[in-house]
Tab-separated table of C-alpha atoms and ligand atoms in Angstrom:
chain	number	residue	atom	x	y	z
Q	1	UNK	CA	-16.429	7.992	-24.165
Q	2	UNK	CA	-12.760	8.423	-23.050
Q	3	UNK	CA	-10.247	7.932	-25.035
Q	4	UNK	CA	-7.511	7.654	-22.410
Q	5	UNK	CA	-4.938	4.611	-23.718
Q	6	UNK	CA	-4.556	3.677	-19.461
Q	7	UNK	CA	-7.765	3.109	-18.827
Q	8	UNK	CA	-9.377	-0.095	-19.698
Q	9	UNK	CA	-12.672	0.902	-19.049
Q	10	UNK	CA	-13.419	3.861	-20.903
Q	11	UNK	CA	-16.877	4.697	-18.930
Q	12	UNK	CA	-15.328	4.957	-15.279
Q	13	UNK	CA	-16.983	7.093	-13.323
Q	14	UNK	CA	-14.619	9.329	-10.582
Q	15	UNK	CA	-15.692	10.787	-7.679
Q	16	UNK	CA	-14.016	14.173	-7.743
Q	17	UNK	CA	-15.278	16.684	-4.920
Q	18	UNK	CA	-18.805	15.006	-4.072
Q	19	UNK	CA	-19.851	14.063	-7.604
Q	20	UNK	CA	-19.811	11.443	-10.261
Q	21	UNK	CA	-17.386	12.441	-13.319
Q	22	UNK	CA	-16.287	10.846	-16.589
Q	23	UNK	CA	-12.843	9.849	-17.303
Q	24	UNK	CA	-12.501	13.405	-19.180
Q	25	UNK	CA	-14.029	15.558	-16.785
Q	26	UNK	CA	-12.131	14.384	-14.154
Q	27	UNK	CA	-9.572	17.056	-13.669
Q	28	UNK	CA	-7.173	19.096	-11.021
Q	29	UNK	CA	-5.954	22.311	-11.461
Q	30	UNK	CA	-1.992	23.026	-12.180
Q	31	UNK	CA	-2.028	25.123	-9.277
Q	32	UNK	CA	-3.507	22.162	-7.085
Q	33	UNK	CA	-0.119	21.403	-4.220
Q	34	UNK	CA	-0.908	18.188	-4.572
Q	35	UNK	CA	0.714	18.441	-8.117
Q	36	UNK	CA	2.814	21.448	-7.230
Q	37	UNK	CA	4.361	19.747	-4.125
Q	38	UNK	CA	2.877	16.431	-3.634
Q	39	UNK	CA	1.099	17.765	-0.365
Q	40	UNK	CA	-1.170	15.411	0.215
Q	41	UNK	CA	-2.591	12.002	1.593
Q	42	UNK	CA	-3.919	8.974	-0.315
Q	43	UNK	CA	-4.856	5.455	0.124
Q	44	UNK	CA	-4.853	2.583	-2.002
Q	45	UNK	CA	-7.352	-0.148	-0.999
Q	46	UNK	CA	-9.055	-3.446	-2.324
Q	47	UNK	CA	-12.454	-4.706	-2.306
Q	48	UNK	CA	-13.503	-7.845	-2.542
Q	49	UNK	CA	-16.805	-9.450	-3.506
Q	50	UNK	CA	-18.137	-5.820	-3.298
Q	51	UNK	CA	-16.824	-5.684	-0.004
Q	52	UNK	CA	-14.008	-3.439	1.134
Q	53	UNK	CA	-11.161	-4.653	3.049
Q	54	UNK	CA	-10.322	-3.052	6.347
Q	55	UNK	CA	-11.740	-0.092	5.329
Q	56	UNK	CA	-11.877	1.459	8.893
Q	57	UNK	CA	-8.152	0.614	8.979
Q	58	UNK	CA	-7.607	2.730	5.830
Q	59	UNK	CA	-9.700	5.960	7.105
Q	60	UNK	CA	-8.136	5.590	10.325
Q	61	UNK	CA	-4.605	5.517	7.916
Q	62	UNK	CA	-5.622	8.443	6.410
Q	63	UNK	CA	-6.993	10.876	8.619
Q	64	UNK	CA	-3.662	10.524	10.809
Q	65	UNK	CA	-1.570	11.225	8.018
Q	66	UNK	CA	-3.683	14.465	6.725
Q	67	UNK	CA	-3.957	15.371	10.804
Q	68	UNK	CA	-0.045	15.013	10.696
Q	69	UNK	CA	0.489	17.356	7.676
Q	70	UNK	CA	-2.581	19.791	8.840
Q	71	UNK	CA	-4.830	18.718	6.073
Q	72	UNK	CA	-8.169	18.729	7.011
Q	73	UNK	CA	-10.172	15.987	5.096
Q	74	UNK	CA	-13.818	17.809	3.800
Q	75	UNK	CA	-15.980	14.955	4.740
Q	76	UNK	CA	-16.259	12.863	7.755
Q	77	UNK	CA	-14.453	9.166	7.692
Q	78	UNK	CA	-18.266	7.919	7.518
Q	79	UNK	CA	-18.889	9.994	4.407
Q	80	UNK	CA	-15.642	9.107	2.720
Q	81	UNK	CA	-16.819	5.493	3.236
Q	82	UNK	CA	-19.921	6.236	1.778
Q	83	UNK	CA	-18.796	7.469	-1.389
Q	84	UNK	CA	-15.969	5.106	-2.254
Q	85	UNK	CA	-19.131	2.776	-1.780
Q	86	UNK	CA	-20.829	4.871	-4.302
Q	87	UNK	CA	-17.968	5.282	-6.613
Q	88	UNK	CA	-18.032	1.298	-6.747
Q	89	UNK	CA	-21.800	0.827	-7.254
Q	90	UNK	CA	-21.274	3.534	-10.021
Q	91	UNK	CA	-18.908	1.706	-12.095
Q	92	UNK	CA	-20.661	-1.737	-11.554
Q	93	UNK	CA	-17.723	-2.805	-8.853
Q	94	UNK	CA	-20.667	-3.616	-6.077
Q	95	UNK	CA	-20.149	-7.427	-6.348
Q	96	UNK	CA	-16.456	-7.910	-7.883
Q	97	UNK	CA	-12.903	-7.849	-6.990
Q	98	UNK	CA	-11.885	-4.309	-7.352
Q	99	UNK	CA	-8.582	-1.677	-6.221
Q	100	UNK	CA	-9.993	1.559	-4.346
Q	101	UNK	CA	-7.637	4.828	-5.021
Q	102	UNK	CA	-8.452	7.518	-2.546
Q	103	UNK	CA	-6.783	10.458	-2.588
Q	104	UNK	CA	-6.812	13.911	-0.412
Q	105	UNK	CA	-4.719	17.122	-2.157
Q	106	UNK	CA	-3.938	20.293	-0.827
Q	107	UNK	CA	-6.045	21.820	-2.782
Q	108	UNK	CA	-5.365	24.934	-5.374
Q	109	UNK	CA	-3.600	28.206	-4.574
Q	110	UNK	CA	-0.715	29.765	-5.557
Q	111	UNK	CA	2.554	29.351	-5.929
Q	112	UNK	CA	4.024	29.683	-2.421
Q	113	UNK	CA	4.581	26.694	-0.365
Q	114	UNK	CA	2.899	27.723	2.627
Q	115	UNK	CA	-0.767	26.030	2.167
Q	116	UNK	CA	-2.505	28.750	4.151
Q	117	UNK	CA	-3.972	29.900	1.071
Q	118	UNK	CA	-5.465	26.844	-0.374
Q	119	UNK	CA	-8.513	26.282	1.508
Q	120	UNK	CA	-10.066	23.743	-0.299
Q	121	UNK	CA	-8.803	20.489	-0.258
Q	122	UNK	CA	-9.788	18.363	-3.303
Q	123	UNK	CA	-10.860	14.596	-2.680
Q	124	UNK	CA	-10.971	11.773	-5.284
Q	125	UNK	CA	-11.742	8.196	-5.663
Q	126	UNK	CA	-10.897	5.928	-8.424
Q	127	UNK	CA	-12.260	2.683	-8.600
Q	128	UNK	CA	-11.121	-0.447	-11.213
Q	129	UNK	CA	-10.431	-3.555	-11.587
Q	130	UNK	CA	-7.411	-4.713	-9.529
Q	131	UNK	CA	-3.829	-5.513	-11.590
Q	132	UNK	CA	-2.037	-7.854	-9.434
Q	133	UNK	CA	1.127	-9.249	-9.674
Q	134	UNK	CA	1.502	-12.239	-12.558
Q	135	UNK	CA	-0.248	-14.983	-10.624
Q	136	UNK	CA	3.046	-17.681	-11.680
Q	137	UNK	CA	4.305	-15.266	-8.909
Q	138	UNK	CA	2.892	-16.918	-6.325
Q	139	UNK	CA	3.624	-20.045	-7.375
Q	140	UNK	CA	7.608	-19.972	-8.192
Q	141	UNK	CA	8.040	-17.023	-5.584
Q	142	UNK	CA	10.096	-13.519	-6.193
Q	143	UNK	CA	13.261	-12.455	-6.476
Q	144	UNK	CA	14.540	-8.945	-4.435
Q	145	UNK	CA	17.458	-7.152	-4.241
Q	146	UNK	CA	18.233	-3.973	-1.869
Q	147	UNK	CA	18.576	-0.992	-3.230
Q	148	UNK	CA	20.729	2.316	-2.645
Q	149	UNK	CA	18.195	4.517	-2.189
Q	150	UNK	CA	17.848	4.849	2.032
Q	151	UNK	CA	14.032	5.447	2.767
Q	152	UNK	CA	13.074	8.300	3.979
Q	153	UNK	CA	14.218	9.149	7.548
Q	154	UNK	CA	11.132	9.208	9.627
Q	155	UNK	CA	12.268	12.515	11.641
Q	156	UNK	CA	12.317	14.477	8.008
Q	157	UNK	CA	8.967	12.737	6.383
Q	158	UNK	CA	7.567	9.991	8.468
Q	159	UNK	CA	7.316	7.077	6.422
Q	160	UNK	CA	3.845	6.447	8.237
Q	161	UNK	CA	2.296	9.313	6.098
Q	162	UNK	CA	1.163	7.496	2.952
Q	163	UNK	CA	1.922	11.264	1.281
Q	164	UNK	CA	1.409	12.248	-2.482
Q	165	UNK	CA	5.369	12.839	-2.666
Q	166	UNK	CA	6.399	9.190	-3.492
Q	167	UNK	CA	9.621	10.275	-4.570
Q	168	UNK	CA	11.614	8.532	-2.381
Q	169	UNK	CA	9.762	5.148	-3.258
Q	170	UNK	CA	9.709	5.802	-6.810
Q	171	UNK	CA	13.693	6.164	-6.823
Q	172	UNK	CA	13.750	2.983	-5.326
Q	173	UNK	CA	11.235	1.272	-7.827
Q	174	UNK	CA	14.057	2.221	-10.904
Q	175	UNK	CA	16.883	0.444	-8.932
Q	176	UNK	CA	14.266	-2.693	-8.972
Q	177	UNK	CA	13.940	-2.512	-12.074
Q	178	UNK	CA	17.226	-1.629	-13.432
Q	179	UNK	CA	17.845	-4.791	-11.871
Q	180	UNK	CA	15.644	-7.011	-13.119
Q	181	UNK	CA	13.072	-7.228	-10.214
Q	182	UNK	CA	9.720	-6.247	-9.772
Q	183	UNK	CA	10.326	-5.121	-6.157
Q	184	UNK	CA	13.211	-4.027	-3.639
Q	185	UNK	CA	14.418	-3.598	-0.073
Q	186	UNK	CA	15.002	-0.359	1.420
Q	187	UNK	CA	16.727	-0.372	4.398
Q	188	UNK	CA	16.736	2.808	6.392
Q	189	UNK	CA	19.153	5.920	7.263
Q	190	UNK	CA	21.090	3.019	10.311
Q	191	UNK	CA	21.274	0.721	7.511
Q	192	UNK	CA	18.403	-1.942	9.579
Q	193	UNK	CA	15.985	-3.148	6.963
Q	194	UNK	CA	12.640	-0.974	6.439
Q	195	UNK	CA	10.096	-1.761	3.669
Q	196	UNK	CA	9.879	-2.456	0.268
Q	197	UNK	CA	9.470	0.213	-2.301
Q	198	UNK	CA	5.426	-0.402	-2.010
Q	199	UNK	CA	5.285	-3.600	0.409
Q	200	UNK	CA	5.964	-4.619	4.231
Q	201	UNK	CA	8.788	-7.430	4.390
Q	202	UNK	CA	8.627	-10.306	6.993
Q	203	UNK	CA	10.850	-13.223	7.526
Q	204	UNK	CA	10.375	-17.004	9.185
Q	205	UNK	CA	13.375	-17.879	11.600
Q	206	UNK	CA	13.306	-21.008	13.565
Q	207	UNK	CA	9.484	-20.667	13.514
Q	208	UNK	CA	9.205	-16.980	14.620
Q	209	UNK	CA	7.830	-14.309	12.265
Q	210	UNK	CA	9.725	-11.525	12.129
Q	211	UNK	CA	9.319	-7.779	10.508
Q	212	UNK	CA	10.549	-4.308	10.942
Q	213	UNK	CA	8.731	-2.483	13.884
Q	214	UNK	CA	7.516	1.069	12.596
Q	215	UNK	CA	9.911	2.646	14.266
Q	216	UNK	CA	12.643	1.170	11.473
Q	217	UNK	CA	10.634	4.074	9.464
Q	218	UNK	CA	8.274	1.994	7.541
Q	219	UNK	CA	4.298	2.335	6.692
Q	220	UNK	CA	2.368	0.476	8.578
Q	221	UNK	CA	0.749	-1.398	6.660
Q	222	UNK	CA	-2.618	-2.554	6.697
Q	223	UNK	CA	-2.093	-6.147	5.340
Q	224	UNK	CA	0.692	-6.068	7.444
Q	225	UNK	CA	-1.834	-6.322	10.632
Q	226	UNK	CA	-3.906	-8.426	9.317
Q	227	UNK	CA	-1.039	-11.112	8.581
Q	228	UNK	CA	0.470	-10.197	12.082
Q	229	UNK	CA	-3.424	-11.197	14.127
Q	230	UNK	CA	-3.146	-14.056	10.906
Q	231	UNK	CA	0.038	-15.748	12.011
Q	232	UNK	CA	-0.956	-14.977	16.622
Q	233	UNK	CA	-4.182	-16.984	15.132
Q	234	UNK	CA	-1.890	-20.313	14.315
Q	235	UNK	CA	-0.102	-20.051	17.165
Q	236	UNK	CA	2.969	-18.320	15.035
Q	237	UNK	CA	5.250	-16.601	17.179
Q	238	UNK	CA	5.664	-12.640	16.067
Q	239	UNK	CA	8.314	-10.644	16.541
Q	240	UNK	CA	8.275	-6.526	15.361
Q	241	UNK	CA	12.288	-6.421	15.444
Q	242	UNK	CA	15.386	-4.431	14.076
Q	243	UNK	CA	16.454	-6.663	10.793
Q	244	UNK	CA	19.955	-6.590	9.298
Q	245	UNK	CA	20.810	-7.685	5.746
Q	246	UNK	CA	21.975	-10.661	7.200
Q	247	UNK	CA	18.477	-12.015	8.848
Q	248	UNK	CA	17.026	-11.537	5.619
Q	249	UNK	CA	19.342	-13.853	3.433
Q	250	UNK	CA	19.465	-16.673	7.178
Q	251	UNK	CA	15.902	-16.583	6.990
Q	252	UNK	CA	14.004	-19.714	6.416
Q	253	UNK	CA	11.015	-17.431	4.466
Q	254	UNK	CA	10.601	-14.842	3.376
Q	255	UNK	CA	7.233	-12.852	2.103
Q	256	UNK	CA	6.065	-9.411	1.058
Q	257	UNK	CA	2.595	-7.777	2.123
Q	258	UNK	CA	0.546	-5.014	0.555
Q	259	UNK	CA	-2.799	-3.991	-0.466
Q	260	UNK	CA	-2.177	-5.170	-4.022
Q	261	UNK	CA	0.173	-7.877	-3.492
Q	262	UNK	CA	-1.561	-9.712	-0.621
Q	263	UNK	CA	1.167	-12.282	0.702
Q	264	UNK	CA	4.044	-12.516	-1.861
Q	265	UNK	CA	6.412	-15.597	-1.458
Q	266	UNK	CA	10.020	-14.543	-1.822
Q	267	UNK	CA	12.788	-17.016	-2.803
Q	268	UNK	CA	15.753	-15.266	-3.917
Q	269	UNK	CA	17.551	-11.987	-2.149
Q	270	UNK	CA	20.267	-10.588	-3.044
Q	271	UNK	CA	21.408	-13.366	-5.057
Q	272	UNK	CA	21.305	-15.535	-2.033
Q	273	UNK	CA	18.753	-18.496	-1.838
Q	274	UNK	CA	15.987	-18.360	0.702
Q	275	UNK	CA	14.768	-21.419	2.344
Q	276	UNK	CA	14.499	-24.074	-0.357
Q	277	UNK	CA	13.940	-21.773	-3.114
Q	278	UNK	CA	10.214	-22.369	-3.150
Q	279	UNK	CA	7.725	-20.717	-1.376
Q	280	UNK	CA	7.780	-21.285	2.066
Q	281	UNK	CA	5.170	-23.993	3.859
Q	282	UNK	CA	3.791	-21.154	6.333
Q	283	UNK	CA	4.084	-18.058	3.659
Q	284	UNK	CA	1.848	-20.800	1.544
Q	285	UNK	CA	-0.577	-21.359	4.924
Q	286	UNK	CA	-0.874	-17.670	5.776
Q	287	UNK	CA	-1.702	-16.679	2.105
Q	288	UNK	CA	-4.692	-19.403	2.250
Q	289	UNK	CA	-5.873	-17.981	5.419
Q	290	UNK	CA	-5.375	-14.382	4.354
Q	291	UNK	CA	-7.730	-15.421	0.947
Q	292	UNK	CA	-10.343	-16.912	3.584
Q	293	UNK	CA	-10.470	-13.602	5.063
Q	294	UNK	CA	-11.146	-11.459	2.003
Q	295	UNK	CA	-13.711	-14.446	0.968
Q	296	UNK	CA	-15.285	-13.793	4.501
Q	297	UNK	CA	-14.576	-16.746	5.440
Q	298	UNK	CA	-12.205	-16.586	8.301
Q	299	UNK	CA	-12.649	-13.498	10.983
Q	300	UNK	CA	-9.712	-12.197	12.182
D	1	LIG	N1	4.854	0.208	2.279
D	1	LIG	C1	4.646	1.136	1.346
D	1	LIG	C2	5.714	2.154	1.101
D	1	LIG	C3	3.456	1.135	0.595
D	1	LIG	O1	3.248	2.066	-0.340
D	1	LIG	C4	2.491	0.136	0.841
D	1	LIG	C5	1.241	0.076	0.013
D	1	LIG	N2	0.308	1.011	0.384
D	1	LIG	C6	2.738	-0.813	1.847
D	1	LIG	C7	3.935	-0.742	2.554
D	1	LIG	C8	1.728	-1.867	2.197
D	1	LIG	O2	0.662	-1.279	2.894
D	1	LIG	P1	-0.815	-1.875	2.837
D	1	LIG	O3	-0.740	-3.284	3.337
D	1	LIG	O4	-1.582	-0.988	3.746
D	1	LIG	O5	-1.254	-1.803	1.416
């Protein structure tokens, strides 16, 4: 048995290049890129009930990114499917709540940056249970405040590659938390409001939802769709729009989306009230229908 202090469950099992490993065994070279330069692809995914959530939308996520950094993937999308399948049935995840880890590396070679020489890729899947946000959360709402840290500008490293190098993001999450937050806005290199340092941001104005379009140099996110077909379903008016500062702290709601965090209520940017300072009424009514969709439930 492990005895790895970050792991709660010291019998995972890893998928690590087409077979079942322990905690221990589960290893990558130092001359792996994806260490060396962070050249690589990953996704982070949920399953729920056993069940994993928009998992097409994820493969589809990741073989564009490893196409756009001229990573081949090893195994087919329908093979990667089956083993993060697998990897859940292996650690007894085949009927829970669980968070899915996929990652892609360059593989090893030397110590050049040109990846020519690394010709195999590595692939690995972690499976646990999911850590979510505090669940009071969801109830009182969030507090955000923008950070200094521009994201990335998507001409240099598209923001839509969900790359190993995290950097940028990660430079972001210490402003958060320098200032007392668990989460922050980025806006990009025009100073127009991106993402959040691992969520999508959307805001309610006079009834109209409104987020950064991709093109503000965000990643698309995949809970982000599902909350933009979520909100058409209701009859919510959408709108994928430039956002200042300024429409964030006018804005009648305001919510994060991600993988992890679902639909996060925010209440406070800034230092400037949202709303009422609760969670909004439709943040509120697109979180229960997002919840009805991962309980299979609703279709959308
Ligand atoms: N933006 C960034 C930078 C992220 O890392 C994530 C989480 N993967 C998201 C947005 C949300 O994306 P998704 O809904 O696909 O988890």
């Amino acid at each position: 048995m492990s005895d790895n202090p970050y792991v709660k469950n010291k019998n995972l099992q890893i998928y690590l290049n087409g077979e079942l490993v322990g905690l221990d065994e589960a290893k990558i070279s130092v001359f792996d890129h994806g260490l060396l330069y962070g050249d690589g692809v990953f996704e982070g995914i949920r399953s729920y009930n056993g069940r994993v959530f928009e998992l097409a939308a994820h493969m589809r996520r990741l073989y564009d990114g490893a196409k756009t950094i001229r990573l081949e993937i090893p195994l087919s999308a329908e093979q990667f499917k089956e083993s993060i399948y697998q990897t859940l049935k292996a650690n007894g995840l085949d009927a829970k709540d669980a968070y899915i880890r996929a990652v892609v590396t360059r593989g090893v070679g030397y110590l050049g940056l040109h990846p020519a020489k690394t010709v195999n890729p590595s692939v690995f899947i972690i499976t646990d249970e999911c850590e979510l946000y505090p669940p009071e959360l969801y109830e009182t709402g969030m507090e955000l405040v923008t950070v200094a840290t521009i994201r990335n500008h998507p001409a240099a490293l598209s923001p839509r590659v969900k790359s190993l190098n995290y950097l940028n993001n990660i430079l972001a999450q210490i402003e958060c938390v320098d200032a007392g937050c668990v989460e922050g806005i980025m806006l990009n290199h025009e100073g127009h409001v991106a993402e959040c340092t691992g969520d999508n941001i959307f805001i309610l104005r006079d009834g109209e939802l409104q987020t950064p379009p991709t093109s503000a140099g965000i990643l698309e996110g995949i809970t982000r769709s599902v909350v933009i077909r979520l909100a058409k379903r209701r009859g919510i008016p959408v709108q994928e729009k430039q956002l200042l500062r300024y429409d964030l702290y006018a804005s009648d709601e305001c919510f994060l989306t991600g993988s992890a965090a679902e639909i996060a209520p925010i209440i406070k940017i800034d230092g400037r009230v949202i709303g009422t300072g609760k969670p909004g009424k439709i943040t509120l009514e697109l979180l229960e229908d997002f919840r009805a969709v991962t309980r299979d439930e609703l279709q959308v």
